[in-house]
C-alpha cells in the first residue's frame, strides 16, 4: 500500500496530477474539496455549513473536515492506497491524518508531493478554469487571492511537518502535464523500489 499527499496551492494542477498518479499506481483519490462540493450539490447539512466558508475562500473548520475524511476512509476500496488531494491543509489536520491512516489503514503517509507554481500563474489559471467549472470560488479574483493567501498562511506549516519527517518533495507545477507527471512518478518510484 502507498499513501500519498498531493500538496500545492489552488490552481497548481493537483486534480490533474492526482488523476495521473491514480492510473499509474491504482490509488483512490480523496479530495476534501470534491467531497464538500458533493455535499453542497446534494444539499446536506454538512454542505450547507461548508458553503459558508468556501464561498468566502476560507478554510472549513478542522473538525468538520476531519470527520468527513474519517467517514470517507471507511468506504471499502480495492486500490493499492490513497492519494490525499487538498488535505491536510493545517497542522491539526496533518496530525489527525497521521492517526487516522495508522488506525484505519495500518500504514503511514509515505510521501508528500508538493506542486510549486507562481501566484500570478495560479490566479490566471483559476480564472480560466472558472469560465467552465461553474465553481463560484473560481470566478472572483478577490476570492481566488484569498484562497491563495489562506494556503500560504495556514498550509505552509504542513510542509514544515512533512519536511521534518523527510517525506516532503517539491516539484515545479509549470510546464507540460506529462513532464510534471514523470517527475512525480520518479519520486514515488523511489519509495516503492
Ligand atoms: P479545493 O477544491 O481543494 O481548492 O477546495 C475548495 C475549498 O474547499 C477550499 O477553498 C476550502 O474552503 C474547502 N476545503 C477543501 N479542503 C479543505 C481542507 N482540507 N480544510 C479546510 N477546508 C477545505
mmCIF file of C-alpha atoms and ligand atoms in Angstrom:
data_model
loop_
_atom_site.group_PDB
_atom_site.id
_atom_site.type_symbol
_atom_site.label_atom_id
_atom_site.label_comp_id
_atom_site.label_asym_id
_atom_site.label_seq_id
_atom_site.Cartn_x
_atom_site.Cartn_y
_atom_site.Cartn_z
ATOM 1 C CA UNK A 1 0.000 0.000 0.000
ATOM 2 C CA UNK A 2 1.157 3.570 -0.669
ATOM 3 C CA UNK A 3 -0.375 6.695 0.823
ATOM 4 C CA UNK A 4 0.471 9.961 -0.872
ATOM 5 C CA UNK A 5 -0.366 13.540 -0.030
ATOM 6 C CA UNK A 6 -0.552 15.781 -3.071
ATOM 7 C CA UNK A 7 0.147 19.274 -1.963
ATOM 8 C CA UNK A 8 0.049 22.663 -3.649
ATOM 9 C CA UNK A 9 -1.887 25.930 -3.849
ATOM 10 C CA UNK A 10 -5.270 26.117 -5.609
ATOM 11 C CA UNK A 11 -4.669 26.013 -9.349
ATOM 12 C CA UNK A 12 -1.343 24.184 -9.099
ATOM 13 C CA UNK A 13 -2.715 21.195 -11.025
ATOM 14 C CA UNK A 14 -3.324 18.848 -8.084
ATOM 15 C CA UNK A 15 -6.530 17.446 -9.588
ATOM 16 C CA UNK A 16 -4.921 16.744 -12.957
ATOM 17 C CA UNK A 17 -1.811 15.157 -11.491
ATOM 18 C CA UNK A 18 -3.826 13.161 -8.956
ATOM 19 C CA UNK A 19 -5.572 11.527 -11.923
ATOM 20 C CA UNK A 20 -2.211 10.513 -13.433
ATOM 21 C CA UNK A 21 -0.973 9.064 -10.141
ATOM 22 C CA UNK A 22 -4.236 7.165 -9.619
ATOM 23 C CA UNK A 23 -3.935 5.471 -13.016
ATOM 24 C CA UNK A 24 -0.272 4.637 -12.629
ATOM 25 C CA UNK A 25 -0.360 3.249 -9.086
ATOM 26 C CA UNK A 26 -4.028 2.194 -8.691
ATOM 27 C CA UNK A 27 -4.834 4.599 -5.884
ATOM 28 C CA UNK A 28 -8.084 6.019 -4.575
ATOM 29 C CA UNK A 29 -8.294 9.789 -4.575
ATOM 30 C CA UNK A 30 -9.690 11.510 -1.535
ATOM 31 C CA UNK A 31 -10.295 15.168 -2.335
ATOM 32 C CA UNK A 32 -11.858 17.136 0.503
ATOM 33 C CA UNK A 33 -12.764 19.941 -1.937
ATOM 34 C CA UNK A 34 -14.678 17.431 -4.117
ATOM 35 C CA UNK A 35 -16.356 15.897 -1.055
ATOM 36 C CA UNK A 36 -17.537 19.338 0.082
ATOM 37 C CA UNK A 37 -18.827 20.148 -3.402
ATOM 38 C CA UNK A 38 -20.697 16.809 -3.488
ATOM 39 C CA UNK A 39 -22.351 17.677 -0.172
ATOM 40 C CA UNK A 40 -23.226 21.188 -1.367
ATOM 41 C CA UNK A 41 -24.776 19.797 -4.558
ATOM 42 C CA UNK A 42 -26.861 17.341 -2.547
ATOM 43 C CA UNK A 43 -27.950 19.992 -0.048
ATOM 44 C CA UNK A 44 -26.714 18.088 3.006
ATOM 45 C CA UNK A 45 -26.285 19.763 6.377
ATOM 46 C CA UNK A 46 -22.520 19.415 6.020
ATOM 47 C CA UNK A 47 -22.683 21.021 2.577
ATOM 48 C CA UNK A 48 -24.666 23.970 3.867
ATOM 49 C CA UNK A 49 -22.130 24.609 6.602
ATOM 50 C CA UNK A 50 -19.109 24.172 4.325
ATOM 51 C CA UNK A 51 -20.558 26.531 1.717
ATOM 52 C CA UNK A 52 -20.455 29.484 4.107
ATOM 53 C CA UNK A 53 -16.661 29.127 4.295
ATOM 54 C CA UNK A 54 -15.946 28.028 0.730
ATOM 55 C CA UNK A 55 -17.830 30.980 -0.785
ATOM 56 C CA UNK A 56 -15.513 33.339 1.090
ATOM 57 C CA UNK A 57 -12.350 31.478 0.140
ATOM 58 C CA UNK A 58 -11.802 30.407 3.771
ATOM 59 C CA UNK A 59 -10.938 27.003 5.127
ATOM 60 C CA UNK A 60 -13.713 24.880 6.584
ATOM 61 C CA UNK A 61 -13.040 24.231 10.314
ATOM 62 C CA UNK A 62 -10.715 21.301 11.049
ATOM 63 C CA UNK A 63 -13.159 19.148 13.000
ATOM 64 C CA UNK A 64 -15.788 19.262 10.245
ATOM 65 C CA UNK A 65 -13.203 18.383 7.595
ATOM 66 C CA UNK A 66 -11.544 15.643 9.644
ATOM 67 C CA UNK A 67 -14.872 13.913 10.436
ATOM 68 C CA UNK A 68 -15.780 13.922 6.762
ATOM 69 C CA UNK A 69 -12.414 12.339 5.922
ATOM 70 C CA UNK A 70 -12.770 9.621 8.568
ATOM 71 C CA UNK A 71 -16.117 8.632 7.067
ATOM 72 C CA UNK A 72 -14.683 8.589 3.553
ATOM 73 C CA UNK A 73 -11.866 6.217 4.553
ATOM 74 C CA UNK A 74 -14.442 3.750 5.897
ATOM 75 C CA UNK A 75 -15.768 3.159 2.377
ATOM 76 C CA UNK A 76 -14.241 -0.168 1.202
ATOM 77 C CA UNK A 77 -11.797 0.004 -1.702
ATOM 78 C CA UNK A 78 -9.662 -2.478 -3.613
ATOM 79 C CA UNK A 79 -6.981 0.050 -4.563
ATOM 80 C CA UNK A 80 -3.279 -0.042 -3.597
ATOM 81 C CA UNK A 81 -3.545 3.010 -1.394
ATOM 82 C CA UNK A 82 -4.764 6.583 -1.227
ATOM 83 C CA UNK A 83 -3.895 9.924 -2.643
ATOM 84 C CA UNK A 84 -4.991 12.810 -0.470
ATOM 85 C CA UNK A 85 -5.711 15.906 -2.525
ATOM 86 C CA UNK A 86 -6.428 19.167 -0.704
ATOM 87 C CA UNK A 87 -5.947 17.537 2.688
ATOM 88 C CA UNK A 88 -4.218 18.155 5.082
ATOM 89 C CA UNK A 89 -4.250 21.950 4.925
ATOM 90 C CA UNK A 90 -3.412 22.754 8.570
ATOM 91 C CA UNK A 91 -1.082 21.382 11.240
ATOM 92 C CA UNK A 92 -4.130 19.994 13.106
ATOM 93 C CA UNK A 93 -5.267 18.115 10.017
ATOM 94 C CA UNK A 94 -1.749 16.767 9.452
ATOM 95 C CA UNK A 95 -1.639 15.261 12.926
ATOM 96 C CA UNK A 96 -5.159 13.911 12.579
ATOM 97 C CA UNK A 97 -4.292 12.288 9.250
ATOM 98 C CA UNK A 98 -1.298 10.562 10.783
ATOM 99 C CA UNK A 99 -3.518 8.944 13.418
ATOM 100 C CA UNK A 100 -6.338 8.157 11.004
ATOM 101 C CA UNK A 101 -4.136 6.332 8.481
ATOM 102 C CA UNK A 102 -2.358 4.359 11.207
ATOM 103 C CA UNK A 103 -5.656 3.356 12.798
ATOM 104 C CA UNK A 104 -7.814 2.789 9.733
ATOM 105 C CA UNK A 105 -5.243 1.731 7.129
ATOM 106 C CA UNK A 106 -2.385 0.411 9.242
ATOM 107 C CA UNK A 107 0.111 2.330 7.177
ATOM 108 C CA UNK A 108 1.683 5.805 7.469
ATOM 109 C CA UNK A 109 1.739 8.605 4.921
ATOM 110 C CA UNK A 110 4.673 7.707 2.678
ATOM 111 C CA UNK A 111 5.290 10.909 0.784
ATOM 112 C CA UNK A 112 4.089 14.489 0.389
ATOM 113 C CA UNK A 113 4.456 15.681 -3.203
ATOM 114 C CA UNK A 114 4.271 19.455 -3.444
ATOM 115 C CA UNK A 115 3.497 21.285 -6.693
ATOM 116 C CA UNK A 116 5.045 24.747 -6.828
ATOM 117 C CA UNK A 117 3.545 27.446 -9.073
ATOM 118 C CA UNK A 118 3.963 31.220 -9.102
ATOM 119 C CA UNK A 119 0.967 33.175 -7.667
ATOM 120 C CA UNK A 120 0.188 35.169 -10.814
ATOM 121 C CA UNK A 121 0.082 31.998 -12.883
ATOM 122 C CA UNK A 122 -2.288 30.490 -10.290
ATOM 123 C CA UNK A 123 -4.723 33.417 -10.496
ATOM 124 C CA UNK A 124 -4.667 33.284 -14.290
ATOM 125 C CA UNK A 125 -5.253 29.503 -14.329
ATOM 126 C CA UNK A 126 -8.111 29.588 -11.808
ATOM 127 C CA UNK A 127 -9.932 32.444 -13.579
ATOM 128 C CA UNK A 128 -9.681 30.437 -16.797
ATOM 129 C CA UNK A 129 -10.977 27.305 -15.026
ATOM 130 C CA UNK A 130 -13.849 29.420 -13.622
ATOM 131 C CA UNK A 131 -15.098 30.075 -17.166
ATOM 132 C CA UNK A 132 -16.145 26.409 -17.385
ATOM 133 C CA UNK A 133 -16.028 24.857 -13.891
ATOM 134 C CA UNK A 134 -19.136 26.629 -12.608
ATOM 135 C CA UNK A 135 -17.373 26.986 -9.250
ATOM 136 C CA UNK A 136 -18.327 30.245 -7.560
ATOM 137 C CA UNK A 137 -14.946 30.346 -5.799
ATOM 138 C CA UNK A 138 -13.154 30.184 -9.185
ATOM 139 C CA UNK A 139 -14.737 33.236 -10.752
ATOM 140 C CA UNK A 140 -13.852 36.109 -8.466
ATOM 141 C CA UNK A 141 -10.273 37.367 -8.338
ATOM 142 C CA UNK A 142 -10.574 38.594 -4.754
ATOM 143 C CA UNK A 143 -11.782 35.196 -3.524
ATOM 144 C CA UNK A 144 -9.048 33.462 -5.524
ATOM 145 C CA UNK A 145 -6.359 35.664 -3.965
ATOM 146 C CA UNK A 146 -7.865 34.978 -0.544
ATOM 147 C CA UNK A 147 -7.659 31.231 -1.151
ATOM 148 C CA UNK A 148 -4.013 31.546 -2.175
ATOM 149 C CA UNK A 149 -3.308 33.639 0.921
ATOM 150 C CA UNK A 150 -5.081 31.104 3.156
ATOM 151 C CA UNK A 151 -2.902 28.444 1.598
ATOM 152 C CA UNK A 152 0.320 30.257 2.490
ATOM 153 C CA UNK A 153 -0.882 31.390 5.925
ATOM 154 C CA UNK A 154 -2.164 28.049 7.192
ATOM 155 C CA UNK A 155 -0.813 25.430 4.871
ATOM 156 C CA UNK A 156 2.882 26.299 4.846
ATOM 157 C CA UNK A 157 3.158 24.664 8.285
ATOM 158 C CA UNK A 158 2.006 21.372 6.779
ATOM 159 C CA UNK A 159 5.056 21.407 4.501
ATOM 160 C CA UNK A 160 7.299 22.000 7.524
ATOM 161 C CA UNK A 161 5.868 18.963 9.319
ATOM 162 C CA UNK A 162 6.472 16.655 6.350
ATOM 163 C CA UNK A 163 9.936 18.170 5.793
ATOM 164 C CA UNK A 164 10.872 17.275 9.368
ATOM 165 C CA UNK A 165 9.854 13.690 8.694
ATOM 166 C CA UNK A 166 11.918 13.606 5.478
ATOM 167 C CA UNK A 167 8.767 12.951 3.426
ATOM 168 C CA UNK A 168 8.494 16.211 1.503
ATOM 169 C CA UNK A 169 9.422 16.750 -2.152
ATOM 170 C CA UNK A 170 8.832 19.888 -4.242
ATOM 171 C CA UNK A 171 8.186 19.701 -7.961
ATOM 172 C CA UNK A 172 7.572 22.581 -10.348
ATOM 173 C CA UNK A 173 3.933 22.587 -11.469
ATOM 174 C CA UNK A 174 4.705 24.681 -14.548
ATOM 175 C CA UNK A 175 5.300 23.027 -17.909
ATOM 176 C CA UNK A 176 3.844 20.129 -19.870
ATOM 177 C CA UNK A 177 1.395 17.964 -17.875
ATOM 178 C CA UNK A 178 3.182 14.751 -18.940
ATOM 179 C CA UNK A 179 6.611 16.085 -17.905
ATOM 180 C CA UNK A 180 5.297 17.039 -14.467
ATOM 181 C CA UNK A 181 3.710 13.578 -14.094
ATOM 182 C CA UNK A 182 7.007 11.903 -14.961
ATOM 183 C CA UNK A 183 8.782 13.858 -12.242
ATOM 184 C CA UNK A 184 6.110 12.807 -9.735
ATOM 185 C CA UNK A 185 6.383 9.143 -10.826
ATOM 186 C CA UNK A 186 10.168 9.269 -10.323
ATOM 187 C CA UNK A 187 9.669 10.372 -6.722
ATOM 188 C CA UNK A 188 7.022 7.729 -5.992
ATOM 189 C CA UNK A 189 9.160 5.003 -7.598
ATOM 190 C CA UNK A 190 11.983 5.902 -5.236
ATOM 191 C CA UNK A 191 9.865 4.952 -2.234
ATOM 192 C CA UNK A 192 8.347 1.780 -3.643
ATOM 193 C CA UNK A 193 11.507 0.330 -5.190
HETATM 194 P P1 LIG B 1 -10.178 22.774 -3.294
HETATM 195 O O1 LIG B 1 -11.069 22.148 -4.310
HETATM 196 O O2 LIG B 1 -9.206 21.785 -2.689
HETATM 197 O O3 LIG B 1 -9.483 24.018 -3.796
HETATM 198 O O4 LIG B 1 -11.114 23.237 -2.084
HETATM 199 C C1 LIG B 1 -12.125 24.209 -2.258
HETATM 200 C C2 LIG B 1 -12.499 24.805 -0.922
HETATM 201 O O5 LIG B 1 -12.983 23.762 -0.031
HETATM 202 C C3 LIG B 1 -11.343 25.451 -0.149
HETATM 203 O O6 LIG B 1 -11.115 26.797 -0.546
HETATM 204 C C4 LIG B 1 -11.838 25.341 1.288
HETATM 205 O O7 LIG B 1 -12.820 26.327 1.567
HETATM 206 C C5 LIG B 1 -12.552 23.998 1.306
HETATM 207 N N1 LIG B 1 -11.611 22.899 1.683
HETATM 208 C C6 LIG B 1 -11.170 21.871 0.895
HETATM 209 N N2 LIG B 1 -10.322 21.068 1.564
HETATM 210 C C7 LIG B 1 -10.213 21.594 2.810
HETATM 211 C C8 LIG B 1 -9.465 21.245 3.979
HETATM 212 N N3 LIG B 1 -8.639 20.178 3.975
HETATM 213 N N4 LIG B 1 -9.618 22.006 5.090
HETATM 214 C C9 LIG B 1 -10.434 23.072 5.102
HETATM 215 N N5 LIG B 1 -11.144 23.490 4.042
HETATM 216 C C10 LIG B 1 -11.045 22.763 2.894
#
